[in-house]
mmCIF file with all atom_site columns, C-alpha atoms in Angstrom:
data_model
loop_
_atom_site.group_PDB
_atom_site.id
_atom_site.type_symbol
_atom_site.label_atom_id
_atom_site.label_alt_id
_atom_site.label_comp_id
_atom_site.label_asym_id
_atom_site.label_entity_id
_atom_site.label_seq_id
_atom_site.pdbx_PDB_ins_code
_atom_site.Cartn_x
_atom_site.Cartn_y
_atom_site.Cartn_z
_atom_site.occupancy
_atom_site.B_iso_or_equiv
_atom_site.pdbx_formal_charge
_atom_site.auth_seq_id
_atom_site.auth_comp_id
_atom_site.auth_asym_id
_atom_site.auth_atom_id
_atom_site.pdbx_PDB_model_num
ATOM 1   C CA . MET A 1 1   ? -92.064  -19.961 -83.416  1.00 0.00 ? 1   MET A CA 1
ATOM 2   C CA . LYS A 1 2   ? -92.004  -16.836 -85.302  1.00 0.00 ? 2   LYS A CA 1
ATOM 3   C CA . LYS A 1 3   ? -95.514  -15.798 -86.518  1.00 0.00 ? 3   LYS A CA 1
ATOM 4   C CA . LEU A 1 4   ? -96.711  -13.299 -88.983  1.00 0.00 ? 4   LEU A CA 1
ATOM 5   C CA . ILE A 1 5   ? -99.710  -11.427 -87.593  1.00 0.00 ? 5   ILE A CA 1
ATOM 6   C CA . ALA A 1 6   ? -101.789 -9.531  -90.199  1.00 0.00 ? 6   ALA A CA 1
ATOM 7   C CA . LEU A 1 7   ? -104.169 -6.869  -88.875  1.00 0.00 ? 7   LEU A CA 1
ATOM 8   C CA . ASP A 1 8   ? -106.932 -4.987  -90.618  1.00 0.00 ? 8   ASP A CA 1
ATOM 9   C CA . VAL A 1 9   ? -107.357 -1.356  -89.710  1.00 0.00 ? 9   VAL A CA 1
ATOM 10  C CA . ASP A 1 10  ? -110.820 -0.295  -89.115  1.00 0.00 ? 10  ASP A CA 1
ATOM 11  C CA . GLY A 1 11  ? -112.883 -2.170  -86.393  1.00 0.00 ? 11  GLY A CA 1
ATOM 12  C CA . THR A 1 12  ? -109.745 -4.313  -85.767  1.00 0.00 ? 12  THR A CA 1
ATOM 13  C CA . LEU A 1 13  ? -106.610 -2.410  -85.181  1.00 0.00 ? 13  LEU A CA 1
ATOM 14  C CA . VAL A 1 14  ? -108.318 0.939   -84.334  1.00 0.00 ? 14  VAL A CA 1
ATOM 15  C CA . ASN A 1 15  ? -111.434 1.528   -82.220  1.00 0.00 ? 15  ASN A CA 1
ATOM 16  C CA . SER A 1 16  ? -114.572 3.190   -83.205  1.00 0.00 ? 16  SER A CA 1
ATOM 17  C CA . ASN A 1 17  ? -112.508 6.712   -82.369  1.00 0.00 ? 17  ASN A CA 1
ATOM 18  C CA . HIS A 1 18  ? -110.049 5.513   -84.904  1.00 0.00 ? 18  HIS A CA 1
ATOM 19  C CA . VAL A 1 19  ? -107.181 5.024   -82.424  1.00 0.00 ? 19  VAL A CA 1
ATOM 20  C CA . ILE A 1 20  ? -105.068 2.139   -81.289  1.00 0.00 ? 20  ILE A CA 1
ATOM 21  C CA . THR A 1 21  ? -105.787 1.676   -77.661  1.00 0.00 ? 21  THR A CA 1
ATOM 22  C CA . GLU A 1 22  ? -102.970 1.402   -75.257  1.00 0.00 ? 22  GLU A CA 1
ATOM 23  C CA . LYS A 1 23  ? -103.686 -2.215  -74.458  1.00 0.00 ? 23  LYS A CA 1
ATOM 24  C CA . THR A 1 24  ? -103.649 -3.159  -78.145  1.00 0.00 ? 24  THR A CA 1
ATOM 25  C CA . LYS A 1 25  ? -100.448 -1.258  -78.737  1.00 0.00 ? 25  LYS A CA 1
ATOM 26  C CA . ASN A 1 26  ? -98.645  -2.725  -75.701  1.00 0.00 ? 26  ASN A CA 1
ATOM 27  C CA . THR A 1 27  ? -99.734  -6.207  -76.894  1.00 0.00 ? 27  THR A CA 1
ATOM 28  C CA . LEU A 1 28  ? -98.533  -5.797  -80.417  1.00 0.00 ? 28  LEU A CA 1
ATOM 29  C CA . LEU A 1 29  ? -95.289  -4.195  -79.269  1.00 0.00 ? 29  LEU A CA 1
ATOM 30  C CA . LYS A 1 30  ? -94.756  -7.170  -77.063  1.00 0.00 ? 30  LYS A CA 1
ATOM 31  C CA . CYS A 1 31  ? -95.398  -9.523  -80.033  1.00 0.00 ? 31  CYS A CA 1
ATOM 32  C CA . GLN A 1 32  ? -92.721  -7.632  -82.076  1.00 0.00 ? 32  GLN A CA 1
ATOM 33  C CA . LYS A 1 33  ? -90.132  -7.822  -79.320  1.00 0.00 ? 33  LYS A CA 1
ATOM 34  C CA . GLU A 1 34  ? -90.746  -11.460 -79.046  1.00 0.00 ? 34  GLU A CA 1
ATOM 35  C CA . GLY A 1 35  ? -89.781  -11.760 -82.887  1.00 0.00 ? 35  GLY A CA 1
ATOM 36  C CA . HIS A 1 36  ? -93.231  -11.950 -84.505  1.00 0.00 ? 36  HIS A CA 1
ATOM 37  C CA . ILE A 1 37  ? -93.817  -9.784  -87.665  1.00 0.00 ? 37  ILE A CA 1
ATOM 38  C CA . LEU A 1 38  ? -96.607  -7.498  -87.924  1.00 0.00 ? 38  LEU A CA 1
ATOM 39  C CA . VAL A 1 39  ? -98.403  -6.401  -90.998  1.00 0.00 ? 39  VAL A CA 1
ATOM 40  C CA . ILE A 1 40  ? -101.178 -3.822  -91.407  1.00 0.00 ? 40  ILE A CA 1
ATOM 41  C CA . ALA A 1 41  ? -103.486 -5.202  -94.013  1.00 0.00 ? 41  ALA A CA 1
ATOM 42  C CA . SER A 1 42  ? -105.688 -2.442  -95.591  1.00 0.00 ? 42  SER A CA 1
ATOM 43  C CA . GLY A 1 43  ? -107.520 -1.177  -98.613  1.00 0.00 ? 43  GLY A CA 1
ATOM 44  C CA . ARG A 1 44  ? -106.027 2.220   -97.836  1.00 0.00 ? 44  ARG A CA 1
ATOM 45  C CA . ASP A 1 45  ? -102.907 3.961   -99.459  1.00 0.00 ? 45  ASP A CA 1
ATOM 46  C CA . VAL A 1 46  ? -99.656  3.729   -97.555  1.00 0.00 ? 46  VAL A CA 1
ATOM 47  C CA . GLU A 1 47  ? -100.146 7.178   -96.360  1.00 0.00 ? 47  GLU A CA 1
ATOM 48  C CA . GLY A 1 48  ? -103.237 6.208   -94.885  1.00 0.00 ? 48  GLY A CA 1
ATOM 49  C CA . VAL A 1 49  ? -101.556 3.760   -92.400  1.00 0.00 ? 49  VAL A CA 1
ATOM 50  C CA . LYS A 1 50  ? -98.259  5.596   -92.000  1.00 0.00 ? 50  LYS A CA 1
ATOM 51  C CA . ASP A 1 51  ? -99.220  6.858   -88.486  1.00 0.00 ? 51  ASP A CA 1
ATOM 52  C CA . LEU A 1 52  ? -100.220 3.511   -87.219  1.00 0.00 ? 52  LEU A CA 1
ATOM 53  C CA . ALA A 1 53  ? -96.982  1.931   -88.440  1.00 0.00 ? 53  ALA A CA 1
ATOM 54  C CA . GLU A 1 54  ? -95.178  4.511   -86.606  1.00 0.00 ? 54  GLU A CA 1
ATOM 55  C CA . ASP A 1 55  ? -97.197  4.126   -83.460  1.00 0.00 ? 55  ASP A CA 1
ATOM 56  C CA . LEU A 1 56  ? -96.398  0.245   -83.529  1.00 0.00 ? 56  LEU A CA 1
ATOM 57  C CA . GLU A 1 57  ? -92.638  1.019   -84.253  1.00 0.00 ? 57  GLU A CA 1
ATOM 58  C CA . PHE A 1 58  ? -92.686  -0.778  -87.527  1.00 0.00 ? 58  PHE A CA 1
ATOM 59  C CA . ASP A 1 59  ? -89.403  1.006   -88.326  1.00 0.00 ? 59  ASP A CA 1
ATOM 60  C CA . THR A 1 60  ? -87.776  -0.627  -85.323  1.00 0.00 ? 60  THR A CA 1
ATOM 61  C CA . TYR A 1 61  ? -89.225  -4.236  -85.499  1.00 0.00 ? 61  TYR A CA 1
ATOM 62  C CA . ASN A 1 62  ? -89.433  -4.473  -89.521  1.00 0.00 ? 62  ASN A CA 1
ATOM 63  C CA . GLY A 1 63  ? -93.234  -4.404  -89.864  1.00 0.00 ? 63  GLY A CA 1
ATOM 64  C CA . LEU A 1 64  ? -94.905  -4.872  -93.259  1.00 0.00 ? 64  LEU A CA 1
ATOM 65  C CA . LEU A 1 65  ? -97.595  -2.799  -95.003  1.00 0.00 ? 65  LEU A CA 1
ATOM 66  C CA . SER A 1 66  ? -100.196 -4.690  -97.229  1.00 0.00 ? 66  SER A CA 1
ATOM 67  C CA . ASN A 1 67  ? -102.002 -1.794  -99.046  1.00 0.00 ? 67  ASN A CA 1
ATOM 68  C CA . TYR A 1 68  ? -104.796 -1.692  -101.671 1.00 0.00 ? 68  TYR A CA 1
ATOM 69  C CA . ASN A 1 69  ? -106.283 -4.925  -100.423 1.00 0.00 ? 69  ASN A CA 1
ATOM 70  C CA . GLY A 1 70  ? -103.168 -6.717  -100.778 1.00 0.00 ? 70  GLY A CA 1
ATOM 71  C CA . CYS A 1 71  ? -101.979 -5.135  -104.150 1.00 0.00 ? 71  CYS A CA 1
ATOM 72  C CA . ARG A 1 72  ? -98.945  -3.686  -102.621 1.00 0.00 ? 72  ARG A CA 1
ATOM 73  C CA . VAL A 1 73  ? -96.512  -4.874  -100.118 1.00 0.00 ? 73  VAL A CA 1
ATOM 74  C CA . THR A 1 74  ? -94.126  -2.428  -98.554  1.00 0.00 ? 74  THR A CA 1
ATOM 75  C CA . ASP A 1 75  ? -91.200  -3.059  -96.008  1.00 0.00 ? 75  ASP A CA 1
ATOM 76  C CA . PHE A 1 76  ? -91.913  0.017   -93.771  1.00 0.00 ? 76  PHE A CA 1
ATOM 77  C CA . ALA A 1 77  ? -88.482  0.519   -92.398  1.00 0.00 ? 77  ALA A CA 1
ATOM 78  C CA . THR A 1 78  ? -86.752  0.626   -95.604  1.00 0.00 ? 78  THR A CA 1
ATOM 79  C CA . GLY A 1 79  ? -89.538  1.625   -97.967  1.00 0.00 ? 79  GLY A CA 1
ATOM 80  C CA . GLN A 1 80  ? -88.719  -1.082  -100.345 1.00 0.00 ? 80  GLN A CA 1
ATOM 81  C CA . VAL A 1 81  ? -91.862  -2.261  -102.369 1.00 0.00 ? 81  VAL A CA 1
ATOM 82  C CA . LEU A 1 82  ? -91.720  -6.102  -102.094 1.00 0.00 ? 82  LEU A CA 1
ATOM 83  C CA . PHE A 1 83  ? -94.748  -6.562  -104.211 1.00 0.00 ? 83  PHE A CA 1
ATOM 84  C CA . ASN A 1 84  ? -96.811  -4.125  -106.445 1.00 0.00 ? 84  ASN A CA 1
ATOM 85  C CA . HIS A 1 85  ? -99.597  -5.387  -108.557 1.00 0.00 ? 85  HIS A CA 1
ATOM 86  C CA . THR A 1 86  ? -101.442 -2.574  -110.585 1.00 0.00 ? 86  THR A CA 1
ATOM 87  C CA . PHE A 1 87  ? -103.921 -2.146  -113.399 1.00 0.00 ? 87  PHE A CA 1
ATOM 88  C CA . LYS A 1 88  ? -102.843 -1.513  -116.805 1.00 0.00 ? 88  LYS A CA 1
ATOM 89  C CA . ILE A 1 89  ? -103.673 1.919   -117.785 1.00 0.00 ? 89  ILE A CA 1
ATOM 90  C CA . ASP A 1 90  ? -106.397 0.705   -120.223 1.00 0.00 ? 90  ASP A CA 1
ATOM 91  C CA . GLN A 1 91  ? -107.878 -1.645  -117.517 1.00 0.00 ? 91  GLN A CA 1
ATOM 92  C CA . SER A 1 92  ? -108.420 1.552   -115.117 1.00 0.00 ? 92  SER A CA 1
ATOM 93  C CA . ASN A 1 93  ? -109.907 3.465   -118.010 1.00 0.00 ? 93  ASN A CA 1
ATOM 94  C CA . GLU A 1 94  ? -112.300 0.685   -118.740 1.00 0.00 ? 94  GLU A CA 1
ATOM 95  C CA . ILE A 1 95  ? -113.556 0.667   -115.392 1.00 0.00 ? 95  ILE A CA 1
ATOM 96  C CA . ILE A 1 96  ? -113.900 4.530   -115.376 1.00 0.00 ? 96  ILE A CA 1
ATOM 97  C CA . SER A 1 97  ? -115.721 4.436   -118.823 1.00 0.00 ? 97  SER A CA 1
ATOM 98  C CA . PHE A 1 98  ? -118.222 1.820   -117.488 1.00 0.00 ? 98  PHE A CA 1
ATOM 99  C CA . VAL A 1 99  ? -119.026 3.583   -114.414 1.00 0.00 ? 99  VAL A CA 1
ATOM 100 C CA . LYS A 1 100 ? -119.071 7.217   -115.334 1.00 0.00 ? 100 LYS A CA 1
ATOM 101 C CA . ASN A 1 101 ? -122.675 7.103   -116.211 1.00 0.00 ? 101 ASN A CA 1
ATOM 102 C CA . LEU A 1 102 ? -123.868 5.243   -113.181 1.00 0.00 ? 102 LEU A CA 1
ATOM 103 C CA . ASP A 1 103 ? -124.121 8.312   -111.080 1.00 0.00 ? 103 ASP A CA 1
ATOM 104 C CA . VAL A 1 104 ? -121.300 7.210   -108.530 1.00 0.00 ? 104 VAL A CA 1
ATOM 105 C CA . GLU A 1 105 ? -118.371 8.729   -107.075 1.00 0.00 ? 105 GLU A CA 1
ATOM 106 C CA . ILE A 1 106 ? -115.015 7.333   -108.506 1.00 0.00 ? 106 ILE A CA 1
ATOM 107 C CA . PHE A 1 107 ? -111.365 7.701   -106.955 1.00 0.00 ? 107 PHE A CA 1
ATOM 108 C CA . THR A 1 108 ? -108.179 6.059   -106.536 1.00 0.00 ? 108 THR A CA 1
ATOM 109 C CA . PHE A 1 109 ? -104.776 6.815   -104.988 1.00 0.00 ? 109 PHE A CA 1
ATOM 110 C CA . LYS A 1 110 ? -101.960 8.598   -106.526 1.00 0.00 ? 110 LYS A CA 1
ATOM 111 C CA . ASP A 1 111 ? -98.812  9.892   -104.785 1.00 0.00 ? 111 ASP A CA 1
ATOM 112 C CA . GLY A 1 112 ? -100.037 9.172   -101.450 1.00 0.00 ? 112 GLY A CA 1
ATOM 113 C CA . LYS A 1 113 ? -103.309 11.291  -102.018 1.00 0.00 ? 113 LYS A CA 1
ATOM 114 C CA . VAL A 1 114 ? -106.883 10.347  -103.099 1.00 0.00 ? 114 VAL A CA 1
ATOM 115 C CA . TYR A 1 115 ? -107.247 11.121  -106.550 1.00 0.00 ? 115 TYR A CA 1
ATOM 116 C CA . SER A 1 116 ? -110.715 12.004  -107.900 1.00 0.00 ? 116 SER A CA 1
ATOM 117 C CA . ASP A 1 117 ? -112.632 14.375  -110.231 1.00 0.00 ? 117 ASP A CA 1
ATOM 118 C CA . ASP A 1 118 ? -114.534 16.234  -107.627 1.00 0.00 ? 118 ASP A CA 1
ATOM 119 C CA . LYS A 1 119 ? -113.458 17.913  -104.298 1.00 0.00 ? 119 LYS A CA 1
ATOM 120 C CA . ASN A 1 120 ? -116.990 17.981  -103.088 1.00 0.00 ? 120 ASN A CA 1
ATOM 121 C CA . ASN A 1 121 ? -117.906 14.285  -103.275 1.00 0.00 ? 121 ASN A CA 1
ATOM 122 C CA . LYS A 1 122 ? -118.837 12.658  -100.113 1.00 0.00 ? 122 LYS A CA 1
ATOM 123 C CA . SER A 1 123 ? -116.479 9.757   -100.822 1.00 0.00 ? 123 SER A CA 1
ATOM 124 C CA . LEU A 1 124 ? -113.435 12.067  -101.273 1.00 0.00 ? 124 LEU A CA 1
ATOM 125 C CA . ILE A 1 125 ? -114.447 13.996  -98.066  1.00 0.00 ? 125 ILE A CA 1
ATOM 126 C CA . ASP A 1 126 ? -114.873 10.886  -96.012  1.00 0.00 ? 126 ASP A CA 1
ATOM 127 C CA . THR A 1 127 ? -111.636 9.247   -97.178  1.00 0.00 ? 127 THR A CA 1
ATOM 128 C CA . THR A 1 128 ? -109.380 11.960  -96.805  1.00 0.00 ? 128 THR A CA 1
ATOM 129 C CA . LYS A 1 129 ? -110.762 12.945  -93.331  1.00 0.00 ? 129 LYS A CA 1
ATOM 130 C CA . ARG A 1 130 ? -110.444 9.151   -92.051  1.00 0.00 ? 130 ARG A CA 1
ATOM 131 C CA . LEU A 1 131 ? -107.170 8.564   -93.680  1.00 0.00 ? 131 LEU A CA 1
ATOM 132 C CA . LYS A 1 132 ? -105.780 12.052  -92.922  1.00 0.00 ? 132 LYS A CA 1
ATOM 133 C CA . ILE A 1 133 ? -104.263 12.369  -96.161  1.00 0.00 ? 133 ILE A CA 1
ATOM 134 C CA . GLY A 1 134 ? -104.664 14.967  -99.046  1.00 0.00 ? 134 GLY A CA 1
ATOM 135 C CA . TYR A 1 135 ? -106.187 14.657  -102.552 1.00 0.00 ? 135 TYR A CA 1
ATOM 136 C CA . LEU A 1 136 ? -105.566 15.406  -106.080 1.00 0.00 ? 136 LEU A CA 1
ATOM 137 C CA . ILE A 1 137 ? -108.444 16.809  -108.162 1.00 0.00 ? 137 ILE A CA 1
ATOM 138 C CA . ASP A 1 138 ? -108.458 16.160  -112.069 1.00 0.00 ? 138 ASP A CA 1
ATOM 139 C CA . LYS A 1 139 ? -111.728 17.421  -113.599 1.00 0.00 ? 139 LYS A CA 1
ATOM 140 C CA . ASN A 1 140 ? -110.891 15.102  -116.520 1.00 0.00 ? 140 ASN A CA 1
ATOM 141 C CA . MET A 1 141 ? -110.474 12.003  -114.603 1.00 0.00 ? 141 MET A CA 1
ATOM 142 C CA . ARG A 1 142 ? -113.812 10.511  -115.953 1.00 0.00 ? 142 ARG A CA 1
ATOM 143 C CA . ASN A 1 143 ? -112.062 10.764  -119.575 1.00 0.00 ? 143 ASN A CA 1
ATOM 144 C CA . GLY A 1 144 ? -109.284 8.344   -118.340 1.00 0.00 ? 144 GLY A CA 1
ATOM 145 C CA . ILE A 1 145 ? -106.182 8.436   -116.267 1.00 0.00 ? 145 ILE A CA 1
ATOM 146 C CA . ASP A 1 146 ? -102.558 8.212   -117.260 1.00 0.00 ? 146 ASP A CA 1
ATOM 147 C CA . PHE A 1 147 ? -100.867 6.250   -114.558 1.00 0.00 ? 147 PHE A CA 1
ATOM 148 C CA . LEU A 1 148 ? -100.628 2.877   -113.008 1.00 0.00 ? 148 LEU A CA 1
ATOM 149 C CA . ALA A 1 149 ? -103.330 2.511   -110.052 1.00 0.00 ? 149 ALA A CA 1
ATOM 150 C CA . ASN A 1 150 ? -103.468 -0.252  -107.697 1.00 0.00 ? 150 ASN A CA 1
ATOM 151 C CA . ASN A 1 151 ? -107.265 0.034   -107.307 1.00 0.00 ? 151 ASN A CA 1
ATOM 152 C CA . MET A 1 152 ? -110.259 1.961   -108.561 1.00 0.00 ? 152 MET A CA 1
ATOM 153 C CA . ILE A 1 153 ? -113.120 2.689   -105.892 1.00 0.00 ? 153 ILE A CA 1
ATOM 154 C CA . ILE A 1 154 ? -116.690 3.784   -106.492 1.00 0.00 ? 154 ILE A CA 1
ATOM 155 C CA . GLY A 1 155 ? -118.721 5.282   -103.749 1.00 0.00 ? 155 GLY A CA 1
ATOM 156 C CA . GLY A 1 156 ? -122.201 6.617   -103.053 1.00 0.00 ? 156 GLY A CA 1
ATOM 157 C CA . SER A 1 157 ? -125.257 5.976   -100.756 1.00 0.00 ? 157 SER A CA 1
ATOM 158 C CA . LYS A 1 158 ? -125.813 2.521   -99.504  1.00 0.00 ? 158 LYS A CA 1
ATOM 159 C CA . GLU A 1 159 ? -128.805 2.441   -101.783 1.00 0.00 ? 159 GLU A CA 1
ATOM 160 C CA . LYS A 1 160 ? -126.949 3.637   -104.892 1.00 0.00 ? 160 LYS A CA 1
ATOM 161 C CA . ILE A 1 161 ? -124.424 0.799   -104.202 1.00 0.00 ? 161 ILE A CA 1
ATOM 162 C CA . ASP A 1 162 ? -126.905 -1.749  -103.628 1.00 0.00 ? 162 ASP A CA 1
ATOM 163 C CA . GLN A 1 163 ? -128.180 -0.960  -107.208 1.00 0.00 ? 163 GLN A CA 1
ATOM 164 C CA . VAL A 1 164 ? -124.910 -0.533  -108.669 1.00 0.00 ? 164 VAL A CA 1
ATOM 165 C CA . TYR A 1 165 ? -122.766 -3.414  -107.300 1.00 0.00 ? 165 TYR A CA 1
ATOM 166 C CA . PRO A 1 166 ? -124.708 -6.159  -109.125 1.00 0.00 ? 166 PRO A CA 1
ATOM 167 C CA . ILE A 1 167 ? -123.985 -4.293  -112.486 1.00 0.00 ? 167 ILE A CA 1
ATOM 168 C CA . VAL A 1 168 ? -120.461 -3.793  -111.886 1.00 0.00 ? 168 VAL A CA 1
ATOM 169 C CA . GLN A 1 169 ? -120.102 -7.263  -110.348 1.00 0.00 ? 169 GLN A CA 1
ATOM 170 C CA . LYS A 1 170 ? -121.419 -8.985  -113.460 1.00 0.00 ? 170 LYS A CA 1
ATOM 171 C CA . GLU A 1 171 ? -119.395 -6.617  -115.904 1.00 0.00 ? 171 GLU A CA 1
ATOM 172 C CA . PHE A 1 172 ? -115.995 -7.150  -114.202 1.00 0.00 ? 172 PHE A CA 1
ATOM 173 C CA . GLU A 1 173 ? -115.943 -10.280 -111.876 1.00 0.00 ? 173 GLU A CA 1
ATOM 174 C CA . SER A 1 174 ? -114.298 -12.279 -114.548 1.00 0.00 ? 174 SER A CA 1
ATOM 175 C CA . LYS A 1 175 ? -111.422 -9.655  -115.189 1.00 0.00 ? 175 LYS A CA 1
ATOM 176 C CA . TYR A 1 176 ? -110.872 -8.152  -111.867 1.00 0.00 ? 176 TYR A CA 1
ATOM 177 C CA . THR A 1 177 ? -111.374 -8.582  -108.043 1.00 0.00 ? 177 THR A CA 1
ATOM 178 C CA . VAL A 1 178 ? -114.619 -6.773  -107.379 1.00 0.00 ? 178 VAL A CA 1
ATOM 179 C CA . VAL A 1 179 ? -115.363 -6.274  -103.548 1.00 0.00 ? 179 VAL A CA 1
ATOM 180 C CA . ARG A 1 180 ? -118.041 -4.492  -101.803 1.00 0.00 ? 180 ARG A CA 1
ATOM 181 C CA . THR A 1 181 ? -115.706 -3.336  -98.932  1.00 0.00 ? 181 THR A CA 1
ATOM 182 C CA . THR A 1 182 ? -118.242 -1.346  -96.986  1.00 0.00 ? 182 THR A CA 1
ATOM 183 C CA . ALA A 1 183 ? -121.951 -0.374  -97.475  1.00 0.00 ? 183 ALA A CA 1
ATOM 184 C CA . ASN A 1 184 ? -120.912 2.915   -99.438  1.00 0.00 ? 184 ASN A CA 1
ATOM 185 C CA . TYR A 1 185 ? -117.964 1.487   -101.392 1.00 0.00 ? 185 TYR A CA 1
ATOM 186 C CA . VAL A 1 186 ? -117.069 -1.046  -104.195 1.00 0.00 ? 186 VAL A CA 1
ATOM 187 C CA . GLU A 1 187 ? -113.399 -1.723  -104.944 1.00 0.00 ? 187 GLU A CA 1
ATOM 188 C CA . PHE A 1 188 ? -111.900 -2.910  -108.100 1.00 0.00 ? 188 PHE A CA 1
ATOM 189 C CA . MET A 1 189 ? -108.312 -4.666  -107.989 1.00 0.00 ? 189 MET A CA 1
ATOM 190 C CA . PRO A 1 190 ? -106.328 -6.653  -110.370 1.00 0.00 ? 190 PRO A CA 1
ATOM 191 C CA . LYS A 1 191 ? -106.912 -10.294 -110.272 1.00 0.00 ? 191 LYS A CA 1
#
């Protein structure tokens, strides 16, 4: 029986050094050779998991990418987007407008890069380094964006996120999916 095997990235597919161990890689290649389908399921942008998909030979075995916490699904071999759920522009801008005075960092992804308003914010630096992707800076981002985003992310210290999470959750949980994905990040996705 063919199975679909979905793998989160951090702490699941990769170890604490952010690499796939040989044992894990060999096991997953064997699964694919047996006809099972692998899916990398992550909050990351496609570019942030591309190297992992290449290591696992997704182009050969028709692996899938589920990015932005399930908002987009892509066939890695063909690049065909099978599903793409985005915010409407006014929805993204509603989130931006609400959080811009909460003393948090805000970002999303655009064109395979982290899109933010400040190249010196800790969230941007952490995300670009960990995902090995570039960034786009728009100093006017907090006045609104003009593209369809799959997610919006706020970041800050654990203490700041402890304080802000209940506020944004109360404001938006009826409209959007609001998840605290780590101690330092809250992510917003379309329902």
